[in-house]
Short mmCIF file of C-alpha atoms in Angstrom, two decimals:
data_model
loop_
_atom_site.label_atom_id
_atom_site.label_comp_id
_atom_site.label_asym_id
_atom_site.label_seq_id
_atom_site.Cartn_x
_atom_site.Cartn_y
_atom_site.Cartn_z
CA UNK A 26 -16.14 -30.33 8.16
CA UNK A 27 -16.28 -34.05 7.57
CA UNK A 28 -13.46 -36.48 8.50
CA UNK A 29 -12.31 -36.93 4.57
CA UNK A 30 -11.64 -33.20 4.40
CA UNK A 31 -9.67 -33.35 7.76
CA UNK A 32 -7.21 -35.13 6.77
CA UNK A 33 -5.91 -34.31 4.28
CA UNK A 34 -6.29 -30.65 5.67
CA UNK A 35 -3.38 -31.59 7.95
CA UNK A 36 -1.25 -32.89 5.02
CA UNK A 37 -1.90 -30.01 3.07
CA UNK A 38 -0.40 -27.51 6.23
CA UNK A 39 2.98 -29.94 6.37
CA UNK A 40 3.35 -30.04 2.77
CA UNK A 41 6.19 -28.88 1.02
CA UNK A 42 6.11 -27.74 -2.68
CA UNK A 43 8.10 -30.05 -5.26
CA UNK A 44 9.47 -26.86 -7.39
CA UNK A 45 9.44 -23.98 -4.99
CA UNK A 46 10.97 -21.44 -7.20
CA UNK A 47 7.97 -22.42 -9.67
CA UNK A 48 5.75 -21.19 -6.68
CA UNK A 49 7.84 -18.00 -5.66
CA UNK A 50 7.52 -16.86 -9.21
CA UNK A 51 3.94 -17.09 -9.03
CA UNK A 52 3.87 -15.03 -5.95
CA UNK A 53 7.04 -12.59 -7.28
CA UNK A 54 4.75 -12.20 -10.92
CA UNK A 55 1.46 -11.58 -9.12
CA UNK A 56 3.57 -8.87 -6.32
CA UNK A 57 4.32 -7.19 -9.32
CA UNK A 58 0.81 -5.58 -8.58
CA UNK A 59 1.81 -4.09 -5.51
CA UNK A 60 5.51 -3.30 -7.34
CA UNK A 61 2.81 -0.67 -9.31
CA UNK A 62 0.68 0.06 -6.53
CA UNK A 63 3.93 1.68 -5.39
CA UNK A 64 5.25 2.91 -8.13
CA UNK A 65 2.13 4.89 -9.57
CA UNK A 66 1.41 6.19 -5.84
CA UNK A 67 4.51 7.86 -5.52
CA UNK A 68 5.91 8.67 -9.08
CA UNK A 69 4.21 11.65 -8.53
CA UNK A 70 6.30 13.07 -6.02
CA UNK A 71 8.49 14.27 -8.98
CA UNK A 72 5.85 16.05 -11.02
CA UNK A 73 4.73 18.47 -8.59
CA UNK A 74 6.35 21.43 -9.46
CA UNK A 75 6.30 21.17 -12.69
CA UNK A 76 2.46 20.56 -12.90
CA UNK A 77 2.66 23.73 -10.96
CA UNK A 78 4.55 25.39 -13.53
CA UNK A 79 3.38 24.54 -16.31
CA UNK A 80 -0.38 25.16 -15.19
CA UNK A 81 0.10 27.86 -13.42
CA UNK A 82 -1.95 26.65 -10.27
CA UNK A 83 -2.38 27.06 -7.27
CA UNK A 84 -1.94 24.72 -4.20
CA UNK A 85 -5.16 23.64 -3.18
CA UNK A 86 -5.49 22.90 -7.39
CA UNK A 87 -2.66 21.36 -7.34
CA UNK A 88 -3.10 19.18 -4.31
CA UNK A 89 -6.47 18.24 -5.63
CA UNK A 90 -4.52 16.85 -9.10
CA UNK A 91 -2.53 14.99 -6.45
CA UNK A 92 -5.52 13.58 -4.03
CA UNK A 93 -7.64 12.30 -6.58
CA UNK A 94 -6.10 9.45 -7.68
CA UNK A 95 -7.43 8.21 -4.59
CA UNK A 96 -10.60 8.31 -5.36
CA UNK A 97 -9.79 6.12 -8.09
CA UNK A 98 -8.16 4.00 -5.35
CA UNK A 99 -10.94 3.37 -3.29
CA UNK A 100 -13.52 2.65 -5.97
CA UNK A 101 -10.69 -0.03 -7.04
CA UNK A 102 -10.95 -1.63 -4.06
CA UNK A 103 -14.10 -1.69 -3.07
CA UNK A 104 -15.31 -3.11 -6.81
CA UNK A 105 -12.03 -5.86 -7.53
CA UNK A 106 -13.44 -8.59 -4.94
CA UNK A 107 -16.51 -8.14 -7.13
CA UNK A 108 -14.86 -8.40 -10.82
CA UNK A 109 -12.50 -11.05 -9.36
CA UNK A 110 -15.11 -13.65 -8.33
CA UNK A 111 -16.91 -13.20 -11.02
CA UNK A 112 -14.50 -13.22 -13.73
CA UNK A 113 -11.41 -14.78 -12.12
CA UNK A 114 -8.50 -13.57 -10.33
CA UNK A 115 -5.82 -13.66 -13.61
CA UNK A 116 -8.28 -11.23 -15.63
CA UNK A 117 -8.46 -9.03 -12.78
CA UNK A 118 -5.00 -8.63 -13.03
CA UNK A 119 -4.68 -8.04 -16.69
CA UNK A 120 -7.25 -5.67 -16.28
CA UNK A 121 -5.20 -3.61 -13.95
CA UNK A 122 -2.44 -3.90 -16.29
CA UNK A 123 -4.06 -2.31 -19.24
CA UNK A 124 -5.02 0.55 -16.91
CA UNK A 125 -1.78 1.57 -14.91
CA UNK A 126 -0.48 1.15 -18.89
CA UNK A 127 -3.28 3.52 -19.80
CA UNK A 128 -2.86 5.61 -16.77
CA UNK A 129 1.17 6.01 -17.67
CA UNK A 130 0.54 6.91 -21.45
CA UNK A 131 -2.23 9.70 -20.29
CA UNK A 132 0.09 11.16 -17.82
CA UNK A 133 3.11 11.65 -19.85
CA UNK A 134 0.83 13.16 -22.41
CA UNK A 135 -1.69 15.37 -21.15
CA UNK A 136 -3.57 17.90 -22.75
CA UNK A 137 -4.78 19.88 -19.93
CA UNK A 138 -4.39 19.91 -16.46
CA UNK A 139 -7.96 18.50 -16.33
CA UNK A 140 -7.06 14.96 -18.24
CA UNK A 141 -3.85 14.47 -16.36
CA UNK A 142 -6.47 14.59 -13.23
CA UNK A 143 -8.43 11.78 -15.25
CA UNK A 144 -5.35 10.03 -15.85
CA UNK A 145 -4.49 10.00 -12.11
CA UNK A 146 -8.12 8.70 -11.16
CA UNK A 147 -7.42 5.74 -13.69
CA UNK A 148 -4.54 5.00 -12.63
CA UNK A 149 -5.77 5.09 -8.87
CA UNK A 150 -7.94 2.98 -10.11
CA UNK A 151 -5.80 -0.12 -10.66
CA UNK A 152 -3.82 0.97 -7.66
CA UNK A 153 -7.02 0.03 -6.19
CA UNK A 154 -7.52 -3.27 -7.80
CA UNK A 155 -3.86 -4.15 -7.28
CA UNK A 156 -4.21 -3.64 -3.45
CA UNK A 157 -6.26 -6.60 -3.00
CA UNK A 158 -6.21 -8.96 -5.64
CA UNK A 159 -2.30 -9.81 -5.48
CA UNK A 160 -2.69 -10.54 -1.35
CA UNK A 161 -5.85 -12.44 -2.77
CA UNK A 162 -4.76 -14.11 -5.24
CA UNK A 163 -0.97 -14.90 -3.66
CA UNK A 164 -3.03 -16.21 -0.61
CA UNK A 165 -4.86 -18.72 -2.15
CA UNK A 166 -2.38 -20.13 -4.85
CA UNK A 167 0.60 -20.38 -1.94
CA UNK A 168 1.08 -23.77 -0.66
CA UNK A 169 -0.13 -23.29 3.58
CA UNK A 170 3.12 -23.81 4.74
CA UNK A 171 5.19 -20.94 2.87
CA UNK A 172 1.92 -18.73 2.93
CA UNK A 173 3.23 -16.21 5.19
CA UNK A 174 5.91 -15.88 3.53
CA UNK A 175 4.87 -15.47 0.28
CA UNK A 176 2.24 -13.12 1.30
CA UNK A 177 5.26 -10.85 2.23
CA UNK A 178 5.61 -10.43 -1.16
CA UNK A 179 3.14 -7.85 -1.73
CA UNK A 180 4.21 -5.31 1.02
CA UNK A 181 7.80 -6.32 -0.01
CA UNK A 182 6.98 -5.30 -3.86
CA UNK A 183 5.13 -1.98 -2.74
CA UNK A 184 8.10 -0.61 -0.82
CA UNK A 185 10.30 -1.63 -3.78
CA UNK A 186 8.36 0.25 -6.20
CA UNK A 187 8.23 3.32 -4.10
CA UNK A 188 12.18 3.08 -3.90
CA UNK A 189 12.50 2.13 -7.70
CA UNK A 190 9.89 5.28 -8.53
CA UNK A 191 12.54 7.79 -6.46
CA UNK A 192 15.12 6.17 -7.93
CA UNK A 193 14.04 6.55 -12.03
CA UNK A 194 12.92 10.31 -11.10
CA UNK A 195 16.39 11.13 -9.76
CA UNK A 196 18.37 9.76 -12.50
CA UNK A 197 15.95 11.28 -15.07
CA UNK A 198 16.11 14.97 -13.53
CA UNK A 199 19.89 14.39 -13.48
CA UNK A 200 19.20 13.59 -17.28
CA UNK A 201 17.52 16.46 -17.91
CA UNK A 202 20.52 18.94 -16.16
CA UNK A 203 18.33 18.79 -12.96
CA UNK A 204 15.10 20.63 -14.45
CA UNK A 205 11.96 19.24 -14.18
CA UNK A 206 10.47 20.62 -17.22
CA UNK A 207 13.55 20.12 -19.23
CA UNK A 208 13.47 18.14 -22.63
CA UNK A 209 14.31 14.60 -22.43
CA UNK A 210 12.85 12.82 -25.62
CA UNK A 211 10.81 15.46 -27.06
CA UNK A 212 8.78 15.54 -23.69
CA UNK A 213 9.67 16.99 -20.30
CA UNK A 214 11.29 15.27 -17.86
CA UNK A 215 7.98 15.24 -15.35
CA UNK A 216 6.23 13.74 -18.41
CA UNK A 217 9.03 10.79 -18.92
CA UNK A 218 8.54 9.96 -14.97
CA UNK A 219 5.29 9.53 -15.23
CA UNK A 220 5.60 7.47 -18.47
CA UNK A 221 8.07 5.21 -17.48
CA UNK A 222 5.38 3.43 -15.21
CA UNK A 223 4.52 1.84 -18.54
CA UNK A 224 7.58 -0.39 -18.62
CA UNK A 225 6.55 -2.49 -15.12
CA UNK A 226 3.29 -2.25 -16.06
CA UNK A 227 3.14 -4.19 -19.43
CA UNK A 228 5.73 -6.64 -17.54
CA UNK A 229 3.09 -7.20 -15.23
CA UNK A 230 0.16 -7.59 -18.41
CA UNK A 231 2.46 -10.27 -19.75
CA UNK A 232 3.27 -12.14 -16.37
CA UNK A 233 -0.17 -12.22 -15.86
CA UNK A 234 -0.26 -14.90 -18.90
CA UNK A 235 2.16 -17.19 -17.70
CA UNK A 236 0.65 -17.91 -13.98
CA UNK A 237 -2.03 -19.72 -13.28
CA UNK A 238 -5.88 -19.41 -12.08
CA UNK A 239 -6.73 -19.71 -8.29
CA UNK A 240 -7.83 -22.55 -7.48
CA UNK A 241 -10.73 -21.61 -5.34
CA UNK A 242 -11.93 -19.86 -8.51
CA UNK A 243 -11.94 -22.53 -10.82
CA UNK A 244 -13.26 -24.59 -8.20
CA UNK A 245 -16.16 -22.00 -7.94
CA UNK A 246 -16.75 -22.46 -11.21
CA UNK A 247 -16.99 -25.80 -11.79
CA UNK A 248 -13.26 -26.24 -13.02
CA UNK A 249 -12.11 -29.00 -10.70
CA UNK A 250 -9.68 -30.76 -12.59
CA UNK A 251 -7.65 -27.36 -13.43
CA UNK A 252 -7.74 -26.60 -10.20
CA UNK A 253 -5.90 -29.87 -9.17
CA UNK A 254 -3.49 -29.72 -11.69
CA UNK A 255 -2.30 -25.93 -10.26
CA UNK A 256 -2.95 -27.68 -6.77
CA UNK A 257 0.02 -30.63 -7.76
CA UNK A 258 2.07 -27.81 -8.94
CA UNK A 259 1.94 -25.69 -6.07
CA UNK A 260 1.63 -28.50 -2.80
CA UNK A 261 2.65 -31.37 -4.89
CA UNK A 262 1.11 -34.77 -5.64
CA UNK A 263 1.43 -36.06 -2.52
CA UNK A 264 -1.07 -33.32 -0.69
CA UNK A 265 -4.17 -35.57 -1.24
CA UNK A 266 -5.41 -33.39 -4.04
CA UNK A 267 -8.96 -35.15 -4.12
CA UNK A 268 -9.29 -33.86 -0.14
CA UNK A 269 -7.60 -30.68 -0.84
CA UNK A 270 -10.64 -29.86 -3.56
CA UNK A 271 -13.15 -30.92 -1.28
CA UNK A 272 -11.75 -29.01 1.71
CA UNK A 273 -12.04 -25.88 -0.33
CA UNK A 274 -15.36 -26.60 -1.53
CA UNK A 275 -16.15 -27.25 2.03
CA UNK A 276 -14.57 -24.07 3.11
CA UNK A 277 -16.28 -22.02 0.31
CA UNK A 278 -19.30 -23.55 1.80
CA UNK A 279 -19.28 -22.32 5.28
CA UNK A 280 -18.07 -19.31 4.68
CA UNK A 281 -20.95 -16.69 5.80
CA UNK A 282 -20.72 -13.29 3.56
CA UNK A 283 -20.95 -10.57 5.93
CA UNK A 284 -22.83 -7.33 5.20
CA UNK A 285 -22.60 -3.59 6.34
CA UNK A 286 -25.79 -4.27 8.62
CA UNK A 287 -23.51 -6.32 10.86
CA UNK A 288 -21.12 -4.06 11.96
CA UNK A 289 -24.29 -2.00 13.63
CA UNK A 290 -24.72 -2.16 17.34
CA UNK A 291 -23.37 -0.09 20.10
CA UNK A 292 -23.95 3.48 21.49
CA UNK A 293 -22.25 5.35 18.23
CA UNK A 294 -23.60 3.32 15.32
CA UNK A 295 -20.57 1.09 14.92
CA UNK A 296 -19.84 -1.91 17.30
CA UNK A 297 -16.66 -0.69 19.61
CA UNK A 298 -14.17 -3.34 17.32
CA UNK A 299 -15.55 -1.72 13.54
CA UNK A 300 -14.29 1.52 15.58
CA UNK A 301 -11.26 0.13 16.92
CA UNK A 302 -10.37 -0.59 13.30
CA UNK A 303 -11.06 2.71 11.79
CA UNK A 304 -9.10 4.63 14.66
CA UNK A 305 -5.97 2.65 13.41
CA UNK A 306 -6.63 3.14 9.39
CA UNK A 307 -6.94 6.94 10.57
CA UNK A 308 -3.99 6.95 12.89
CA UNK A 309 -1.91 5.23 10.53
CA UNK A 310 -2.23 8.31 7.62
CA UNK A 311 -2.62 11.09 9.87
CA UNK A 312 0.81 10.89 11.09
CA UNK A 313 1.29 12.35 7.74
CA UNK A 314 3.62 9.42 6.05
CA UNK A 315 1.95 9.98 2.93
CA UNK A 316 3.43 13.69 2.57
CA UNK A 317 7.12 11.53 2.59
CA UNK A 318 5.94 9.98 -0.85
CA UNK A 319 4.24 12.29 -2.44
CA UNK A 320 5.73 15.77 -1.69
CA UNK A 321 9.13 15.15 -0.21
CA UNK A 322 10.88 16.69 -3.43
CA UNK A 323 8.72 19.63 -3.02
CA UNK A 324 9.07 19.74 0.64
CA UNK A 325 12.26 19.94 0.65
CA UNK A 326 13.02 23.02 -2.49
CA UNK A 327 10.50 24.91 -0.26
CA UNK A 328 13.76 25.12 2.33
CA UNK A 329 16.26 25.62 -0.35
CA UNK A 330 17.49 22.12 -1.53
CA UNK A 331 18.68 22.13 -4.66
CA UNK A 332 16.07 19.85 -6.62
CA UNK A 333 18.28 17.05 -7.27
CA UNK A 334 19.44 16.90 -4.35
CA UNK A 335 15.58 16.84 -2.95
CA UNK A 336 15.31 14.13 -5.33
CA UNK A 337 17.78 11.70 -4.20
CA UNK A 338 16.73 12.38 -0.84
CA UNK A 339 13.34 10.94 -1.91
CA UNK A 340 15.15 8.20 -3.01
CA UNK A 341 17.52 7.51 0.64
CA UNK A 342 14.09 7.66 1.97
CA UNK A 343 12.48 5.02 0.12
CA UNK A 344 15.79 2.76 1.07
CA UNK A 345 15.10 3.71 4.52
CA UNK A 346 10.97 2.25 4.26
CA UNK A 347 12.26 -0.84 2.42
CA UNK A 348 14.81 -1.33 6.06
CA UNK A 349 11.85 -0.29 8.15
CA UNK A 350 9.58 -2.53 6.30
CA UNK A 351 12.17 -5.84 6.62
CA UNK A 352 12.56 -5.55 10.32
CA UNK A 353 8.61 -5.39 11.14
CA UNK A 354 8.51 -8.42 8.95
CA UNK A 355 11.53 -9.60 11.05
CA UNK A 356 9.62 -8.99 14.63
CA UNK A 357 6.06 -8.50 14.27
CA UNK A 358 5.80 -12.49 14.58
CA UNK A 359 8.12 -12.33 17.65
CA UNK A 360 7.79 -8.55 19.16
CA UNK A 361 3.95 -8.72 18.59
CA UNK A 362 1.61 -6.28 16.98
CA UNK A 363 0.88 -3.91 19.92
CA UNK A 364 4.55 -3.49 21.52
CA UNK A 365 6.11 -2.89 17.88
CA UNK A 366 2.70 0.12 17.06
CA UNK A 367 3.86 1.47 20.55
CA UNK A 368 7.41 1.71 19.71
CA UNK A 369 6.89 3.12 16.29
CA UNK A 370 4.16 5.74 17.90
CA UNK A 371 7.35 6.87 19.94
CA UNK A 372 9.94 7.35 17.35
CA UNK A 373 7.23 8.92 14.46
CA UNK A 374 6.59 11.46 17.48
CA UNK A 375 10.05 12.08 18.09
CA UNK A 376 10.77 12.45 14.45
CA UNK A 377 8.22 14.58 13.81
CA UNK A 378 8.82 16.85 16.20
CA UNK A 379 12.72 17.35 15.33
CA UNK A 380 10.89 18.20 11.66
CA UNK A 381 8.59 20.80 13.17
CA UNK A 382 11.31 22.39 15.41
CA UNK A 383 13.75 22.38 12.21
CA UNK A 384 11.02 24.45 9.95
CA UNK A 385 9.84 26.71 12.46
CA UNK A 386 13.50 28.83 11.77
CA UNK A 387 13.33 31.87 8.91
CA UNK A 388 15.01 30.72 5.84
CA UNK A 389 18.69 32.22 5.65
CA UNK A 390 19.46 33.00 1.65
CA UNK A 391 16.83 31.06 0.89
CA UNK A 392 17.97 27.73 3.17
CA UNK A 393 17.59 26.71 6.44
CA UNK A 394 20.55 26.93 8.53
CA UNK A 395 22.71 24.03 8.26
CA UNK A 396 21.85 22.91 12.00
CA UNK A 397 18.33 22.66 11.04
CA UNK A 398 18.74 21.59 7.89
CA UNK A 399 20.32 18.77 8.86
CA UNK A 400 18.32 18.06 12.20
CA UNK A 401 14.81 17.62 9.32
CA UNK A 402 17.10 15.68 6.97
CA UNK A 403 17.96 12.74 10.10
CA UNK A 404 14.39 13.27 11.30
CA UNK A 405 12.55 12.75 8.39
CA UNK A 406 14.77 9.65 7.75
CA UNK A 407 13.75 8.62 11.26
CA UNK A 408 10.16 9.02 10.94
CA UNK A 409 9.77 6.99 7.85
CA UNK A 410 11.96 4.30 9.84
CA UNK A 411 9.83 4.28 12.81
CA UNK A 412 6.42 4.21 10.85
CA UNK A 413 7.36 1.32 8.09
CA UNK A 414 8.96 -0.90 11.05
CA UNK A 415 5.62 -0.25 13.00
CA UNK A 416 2.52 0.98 11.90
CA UNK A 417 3.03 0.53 8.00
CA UNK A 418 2.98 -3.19 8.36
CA UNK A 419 0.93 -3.79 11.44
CA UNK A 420 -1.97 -2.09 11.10
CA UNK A 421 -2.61 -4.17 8.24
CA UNK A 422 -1.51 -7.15 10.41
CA UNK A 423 -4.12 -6.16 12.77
CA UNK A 424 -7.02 -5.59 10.39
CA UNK A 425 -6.79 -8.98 8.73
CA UNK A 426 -6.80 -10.67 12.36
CA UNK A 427 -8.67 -8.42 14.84
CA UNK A 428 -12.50 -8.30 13.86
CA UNK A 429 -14.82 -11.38 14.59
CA UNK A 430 -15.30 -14.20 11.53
CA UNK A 431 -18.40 -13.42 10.91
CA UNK A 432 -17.89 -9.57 10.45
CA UNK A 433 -14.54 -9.56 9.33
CA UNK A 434 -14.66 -8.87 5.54
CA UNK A 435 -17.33 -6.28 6.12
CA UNK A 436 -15.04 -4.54 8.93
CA UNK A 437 -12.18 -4.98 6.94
CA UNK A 438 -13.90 -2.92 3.77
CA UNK A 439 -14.83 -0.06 6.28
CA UNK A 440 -11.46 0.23 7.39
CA UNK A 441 -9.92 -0.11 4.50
CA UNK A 442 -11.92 2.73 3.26
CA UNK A 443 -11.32 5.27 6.66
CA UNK A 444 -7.78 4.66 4.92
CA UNK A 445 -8.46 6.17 2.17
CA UNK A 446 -9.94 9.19 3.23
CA UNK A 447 -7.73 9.82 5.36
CA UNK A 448 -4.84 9.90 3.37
CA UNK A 449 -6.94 11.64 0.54
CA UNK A 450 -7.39 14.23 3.62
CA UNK A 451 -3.68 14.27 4.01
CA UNK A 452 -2.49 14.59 0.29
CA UNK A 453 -5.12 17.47 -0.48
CA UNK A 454 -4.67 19.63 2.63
CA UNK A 455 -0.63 19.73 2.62
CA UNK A 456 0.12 22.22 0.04
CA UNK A 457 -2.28 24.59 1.40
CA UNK A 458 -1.23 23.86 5.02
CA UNK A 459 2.55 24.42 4.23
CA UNK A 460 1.90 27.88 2.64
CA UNK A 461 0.54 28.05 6.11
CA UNK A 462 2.98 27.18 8.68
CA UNK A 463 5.45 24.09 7.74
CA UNK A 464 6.33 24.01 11.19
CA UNK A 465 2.77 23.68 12.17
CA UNK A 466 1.87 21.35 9.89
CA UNK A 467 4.18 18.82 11.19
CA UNK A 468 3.08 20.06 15.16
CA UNK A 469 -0.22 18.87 13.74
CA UNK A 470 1.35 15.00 12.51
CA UNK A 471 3.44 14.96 15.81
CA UNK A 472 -0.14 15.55 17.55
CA UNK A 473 -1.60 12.87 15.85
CA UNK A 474 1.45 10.58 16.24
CA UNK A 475 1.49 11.43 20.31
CA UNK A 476 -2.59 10.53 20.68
CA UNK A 477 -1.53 7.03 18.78
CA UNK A 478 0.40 5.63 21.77
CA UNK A 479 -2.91 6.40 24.19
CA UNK A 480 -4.99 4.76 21.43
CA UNK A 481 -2.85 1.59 21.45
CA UNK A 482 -2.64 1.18 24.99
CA UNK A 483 -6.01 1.64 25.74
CA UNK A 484 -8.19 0.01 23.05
CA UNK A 485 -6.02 -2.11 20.72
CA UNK A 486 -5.52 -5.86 21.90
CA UNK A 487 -2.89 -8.16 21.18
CA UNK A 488 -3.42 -10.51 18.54
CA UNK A 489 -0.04 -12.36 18.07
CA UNK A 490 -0.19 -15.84 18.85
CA UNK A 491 -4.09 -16.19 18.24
CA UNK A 492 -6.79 -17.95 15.93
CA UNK A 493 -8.96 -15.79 14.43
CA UNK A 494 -11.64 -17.85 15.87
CA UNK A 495 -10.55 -16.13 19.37
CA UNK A 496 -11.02 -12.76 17.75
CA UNK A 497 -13.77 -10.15 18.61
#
């Protein structure tokens, strides 16, 4: 880098924004992504047994209906980097707007159980799109010295819209005299949840209109005197905007694209870090968090809670991941990434195992006993606690600082896509492995949780406190 980009590379870092709420309602408007990313992912949760009933299906069907929005999901992904560089980071948005809006009208109205499946992939898709453009796109409008903050935004947002989701299904069921498939606007109530999703999402269409191009895209493009203009109203006139455009052309530059054919090399295809990465993505959904989202309300009828009851304890779980989620903020600066995983490994085990011990009793009148029924109320609270304080926010920590520079987007996209699968793997195998054995079901998460603290210790290295030119 040349000594004209240096320095005003240094006044850039120090800079302070003129009109920071201007800037934190950039970053709150483009969050409102991952506000949908967590709404449409678990909205869901308060469908399932009415798909079920009205279908008539079974539960490998119905888990399928469930899963494949995830598919959608990791198509999103792994095509939005794509479709944002070449057509900017604002479209990409807008685009994901039309579809969760799409996705939401589908849903409520479905045909067949077949569209409502098609629906769900839709839908998935933009989930998938949302998941990295708004960290994107927050990253590089954010002046550098609130961008950690600001990039808290997104996770923030997702565990919101989870809540929000649990929240709207509970007060609808209680609007429909706590039936699932009773009428509630011509419609039934599962249709209305998944309908509502059309109210954030159109917010999030229209936001999309009133903030402003990245930068580094205009400045790909050729648009250099836009991209100074957002640059004064972001860092302010005094952060050398001249040097600031010619340290992100510089930057842009340098930057080497990494390819799959990289992460090659070692004695089992992938170098030992690529593997490193995917053994977290995996860890991290085969604890089984995902069944807390998506089937909790059914999880919990299947031991004789009433259903709205089963809904609002969706909903005090959701509460519970926003607490988990503020504290790893909170600590995972201070703590550091592999002492907080270690503690969460401990307490998801624990958690999980109360769960397992509760469900292994015979249903009395159709309920556990009230001992045990209480025991996997606190412990499910407590694993959800344990995993969004830990491994919820520091695996992806982790991900975005462990791998080498010149590897690290390519790394990133395979373990971002382990993720996938393996909560795909999760979502479509539950229903089927509750009819089962509920109790071993959650003896398998508990496993799973218990090989995580091993995992850590032995083959996960601390990143807090480093460049990411140390990494790798």
């Amino acid at each position: 880098m040349t000594s004209t980009a240096q320095a005003p590379q240094s006044g850039a870092r120090t800079a302070h924004p003129e009109h920071l709420g201007h800037v934190i309602f950039i970053a709150a408007a483009a969050a409102m992504g991952g506000f949908l990313f967590g709404y449409d992912s678990s909205v869901i949760n308060g469908a399932v047994e009415a798909i079920r009933s009205r279908y008539d299906v079974g539960s490998a069907a119905l888990a399928q209906v469930i899963a494949i929005a995830l598919i959608g999901c990791a198509i999103g992904a792994a095509t939005a980097g794509r479709i944002a560089d070449r057509i900017g980071r604002i479209r990409c948005m807008q685009i994901a707007a039309v579809l969760f809006t799409v996705s939401a009208v589908g849903s409520a109205l479905p045909f067949a159980l077949w569209d409502l499946a098609l629906w769900r992939v839709v839908g998935g898709f933009a989930i998938g799109m949302a998941s990295v453009i708004g960290p994107a796109y927050i990253a590089e409008v954010a002046p550098p010295a609130y961008r950690g903050r600001l990039g808290s935004f997104q996770q923030a947002a997702i565990v919101v819209g989870i809540a929000i989701s649990q929240l709207v299904n509970w007060g609808l069921l209680n609007a429909a005299g706590g039936d699932q498939r009773g009428k509630l606007m011509g419609l039934e109530a599962w249709q209305v949840m998944l309908g509502v999703m059309v109210v954030p999402a159109v917010l999030y269409g229209l936001l999309s209109f009133v903030i402003p191009e990245s930068p580094r895209f205009l400045i790909s493009v050729g648009k250099h005197e836009r991209a100074r203009q957002i640059l004064a109203e972001v860092e302010g006139d005094h952060a050398g905007l001249d040097g600031r455009v010619r340290e992100i052309e510089t930057a842009m530059k340098r930057e080497e694209k990494s390819s799959f054919r990289d992460l090659l090399g070692g004695g089992f295809f992938f170098k030992p870090i690529v593997w490193i990465g995917i053994g977290l993505s995996v860890f991290q959904q085969f604890v089984g968090i995902n069944v807390a989202f998506y089937y909790s309300s059914t999880l919990w009828q299947s031991v004789g809670v009433d259903p709205t009851d089963s809904f609002f304890y969706s909903f005090t779980t959701s509460i519970i991941n926003i607490v988990g989620t503020v504290i790893a903020m909170i600590f995972v600066d201070r703590v550091g990434r592999k002492p907080l995983a270690l503690i969460g490994s401990v307490g998801m085990a624990v958690g999980l195992a109360l769960e397992a011990w509760a469900f292994s009793y015979d249903l009395v009148g159709g309920k556990l006993p009230a001992t045990q029924g209480w025991v996997a109320l606190i412990a499910a609270h407590v694993f959800v606690l344990f995993f969004a304080l830990s491994w919820g926010v520091v695996v992806w920590v982790m991900l975005g600082e462990m791998f080498p520079n010149k590897i690290r987007a390519a790394a990133l996209g395979v373990a971002a896509a382990a993720q996938w699968i393996a909560n795909w793997a999760i979502t479509a195998s539950f229903p089927s492995l509750a009819d089962w054995n509920l109790s071993g079901t959650y003896i398998i998460y508990t496993v799973f949780a218990a090989l995580s603290i091993p995992f850590v210790l032995r083959f996960v290295k601390e990143t807090k406190g480093k460049s990411l030119e140390e990494m790798g």
